[in-house]
PDB file of C-alpha atoms in Angstrom:
ATOM      1  CA  MET A 716       4.176  24.144 -11.996  1.00  0.00           C
ATOM      2  CA  SER A 717       7.000  23.234 -13.891  1.00  0.00           C
ATOM      3  CA  PHE A 718       9.859  20.959 -13.171  1.00  0.00           C
ATOM      4  CA  ASP A 719      12.496  24.123 -13.694  1.00  0.00           C
ATOM      5  CA  ARG A 720      10.155  26.612 -11.372  1.00  0.00           C
ATOM      6  CA  HIS A 721      10.046  23.682  -8.988  1.00  0.00           C
ATOM      7  CA  LEU A 722      14.275  23.347  -9.226  1.00  0.00           C
ATOM      8  CA  ALA A 723      14.913  26.943  -8.817  1.00  0.00           C
ATOM      9  CA  GLU A 724      12.777  27.576  -5.756  1.00  0.00           C
ATOM     10  CA  ILE A 725      14.165  24.819  -3.985  1.00  0.00           C
ATOM     11  CA  ALA A 726      17.734  25.489  -5.038  1.00  0.00           C
ATOM     12  CA  ARG A 727      17.104  29.580  -3.927  1.00  0.00           C
ATOM     13  CA  GLU A 728      15.297  28.122  -0.974  1.00  0.00           C
ATOM     14  CA  PHE A 729      18.491  25.705   0.287  1.00  0.00           C
ATOM     15  CA  PRO A 730      21.383  27.206  -1.235  1.00  0.00           C
ATOM     16  CA  ASP A 731      24.171  24.703   0.770  1.00  0.00           C
ATOM     17  CA  TRP A 732      22.064  22.064  -1.624  1.00  0.00           C
ATOM     18  CA  THR A 733      22.482  20.763  -5.390  1.00  0.00           C
ATOM     19  CA  ILE A 734      19.008  19.850  -6.184  1.00  0.00           C
ATOM     20  CA  TRP A 735      18.377  17.600  -9.422  1.00  0.00           C
ATOM     21  CA  ARG A 736      15.812  15.233 -10.700  1.00  0.00           C
ATOM     22  CA  SER A 737      16.912  11.734 -11.992  1.00  0.00           C
ATOM     23  CA  ASP A 738      15.717  10.031 -14.792  1.00  0.00           C
ATOM     24  CA  ALA A 739      13.889   7.865 -13.232  1.00  0.00           C
ATOM     25  CA  GLY A 740      11.979  11.239 -11.658  1.00  0.00           C
ATOM     26  CA  ARG A 741      13.179  11.287  -8.074  1.00  0.00           C
ATOM     27  CA  TRP A 742      14.049  14.121  -6.542  1.00  0.00           C
ATOM     28  CA  TRP A 743      17.594  14.936  -5.203  1.00  0.00           C
ATOM     29  CA  ALA A 744      19.439  16.965  -2.918  1.00  0.00           C
ATOM     30  CA  THR A 745      23.358  16.490  -1.751  1.00  0.00           C
ATOM     31  CA  ARG A 746      24.722  19.211   0.833  1.00  0.00           C
ATOM     32  CA  HIS A 747      27.795  20.932  -0.689  1.00  0.00           C
ATOM     33  CA  HIS A 748      29.866  21.035   2.231  1.00  0.00           C
ATOM     34  CA  PRO A 749      30.831  17.438   4.653  1.00  0.00           C
ATOM     35  CA  LEU A 750      28.630  16.944   7.361  1.00  0.00           C
ATOM     36  CA  THR A 751      30.166  17.349  10.693  1.00  0.00           C
ATOM     37  CA  SER A 752      30.425  15.109  13.694  1.00  0.00           C
ATOM     38  CA  ALA A 753      27.536  17.100  15.513  1.00  0.00           C
ATOM     39  CA  GLN A 754      25.498  16.984  12.431  1.00  0.00           C
ATOM     40  CA  ARG A 755      26.000  13.260  12.285  1.00  0.00           C
ATOM     41  CA  ASP A 756      24.902  12.653  15.661  1.00  0.00           C
ATOM     42  CA  VAL A 757      21.835  14.478  15.048  1.00  0.00           C
ATOM     43  CA  GLY A 758      20.526  12.791  12.002  1.00  0.00           C
ATOM     44  CA  CYS A 759      21.672  14.545   9.404  1.00  0.00           C
ATOM     45  CA  ALA A 760      22.328  12.845   6.174  1.00  0.00           C
ATOM     46  CA  MET A 761      24.601  13.782   3.077  1.00  0.00           C
ATOM     47  CA  THR A 762      22.274  13.058   0.429  1.00  0.00           C
ATOM     48  CA  ILE A 763      18.340  13.167   0.318  1.00  0.00           C
ATOM     49  CA  ASP A 764      15.641  12.039  -2.553  1.00  0.00           C
ATOM     50  CA  ALA A 765      11.740  12.063  -2.364  1.00  0.00           C
ATOM     51  CA  ASP A 766       9.033  11.193  -4.885  1.00  0.00           C
ATOM     52  CA  ASP A 767       8.047  14.617  -5.578  1.00  0.00           C
ATOM     53  CA  PRO A 768       9.488  18.388  -5.061  1.00  0.00           C
ATOM     54  CA  GLU A 769       7.085  18.753  -1.842  1.00  0.00           C
ATOM     55  CA  GLY A 770       8.221  15.873  -0.298  1.00  0.00           C
ATOM     56  CA  LEU A 771      12.274  16.606  -1.259  1.00  0.00           C
ATOM     57  CA  ARG A 772      11.286  20.477   0.473  1.00  0.00           C
ATOM     58  CA  GLU A 773      10.057  18.684   3.534  1.00  0.00           C
ATOM     59  CA  GLN A 774      13.040  16.827   3.882  1.00  0.00           C
ATOM     60  CA  LEU A 775      15.312  19.819   3.544  1.00  0.00           C
ATOM     61  CA  LEU A 776      13.097  21.451   6.333  1.00  0.00           C
ATOM     62  CA  ASP A 777      13.472  18.413   8.337  1.00  0.00           C
ATOM     63  CA  GLN A 778      17.194  18.550   7.894  1.00  0.00           C
ATOM     64  CA  ARG A 779      17.703  22.328   8.342  1.00  0.00           C
ATOM     65  CA  GLU A 780      15.862  21.601  11.443  1.00  0.00           C
ATOM     66  CA  ARG A 781      18.256  18.794  12.650  1.00  0.00           C
ATOM     67  CA  SER A 782      21.274  20.847  12.331  1.00  0.00           C
ATOM     68  CA  GLY A 783      20.384  23.735  14.425  1.00  0.00           C
ATOM     69  CA  ASP A 784      19.369  25.825  11.420  1.00  0.00           C
ATOM     70  CA  THR A 785      16.068  27.047  11.480  1.00  0.00           C
ATOM     71  CA  GLU A 786      16.228  30.375   9.547  1.00  0.00           C
ATOM     72  CA  PRO A 787      16.721  30.567   6.065  1.00  0.00           C
ATOM     73  CA  ARG A 788      20.608  31.831   4.927  1.00  0.00           C
ATOM     74  CA  ALA A 789      20.343  35.352   3.604  1.00  0.00           C
ATOM     75  CA  ASP A 790      21.450  35.640   0.377  1.00  0.00           C
ATOM     76  CA  THR A 791      24.515  37.658  -0.383  1.00  0.00           C
TER      77      THR A 791
END
């Protein structure tokens, strides 16, 4: 799968995050909104990174679970 397609799929699945790939080849995601104190208390991060798109997706799923948001947000 192409780099652009990976980005688009992850961004669609996690609309509350900005997804990008650095010039060094690492995959990154950062939240659109500041963390609440409850999110910080359960170990949520504002920005995460991974070696590849699959690793980033796994971390995003972990962040979703930590924050108690187990269902993907419906597109509006």
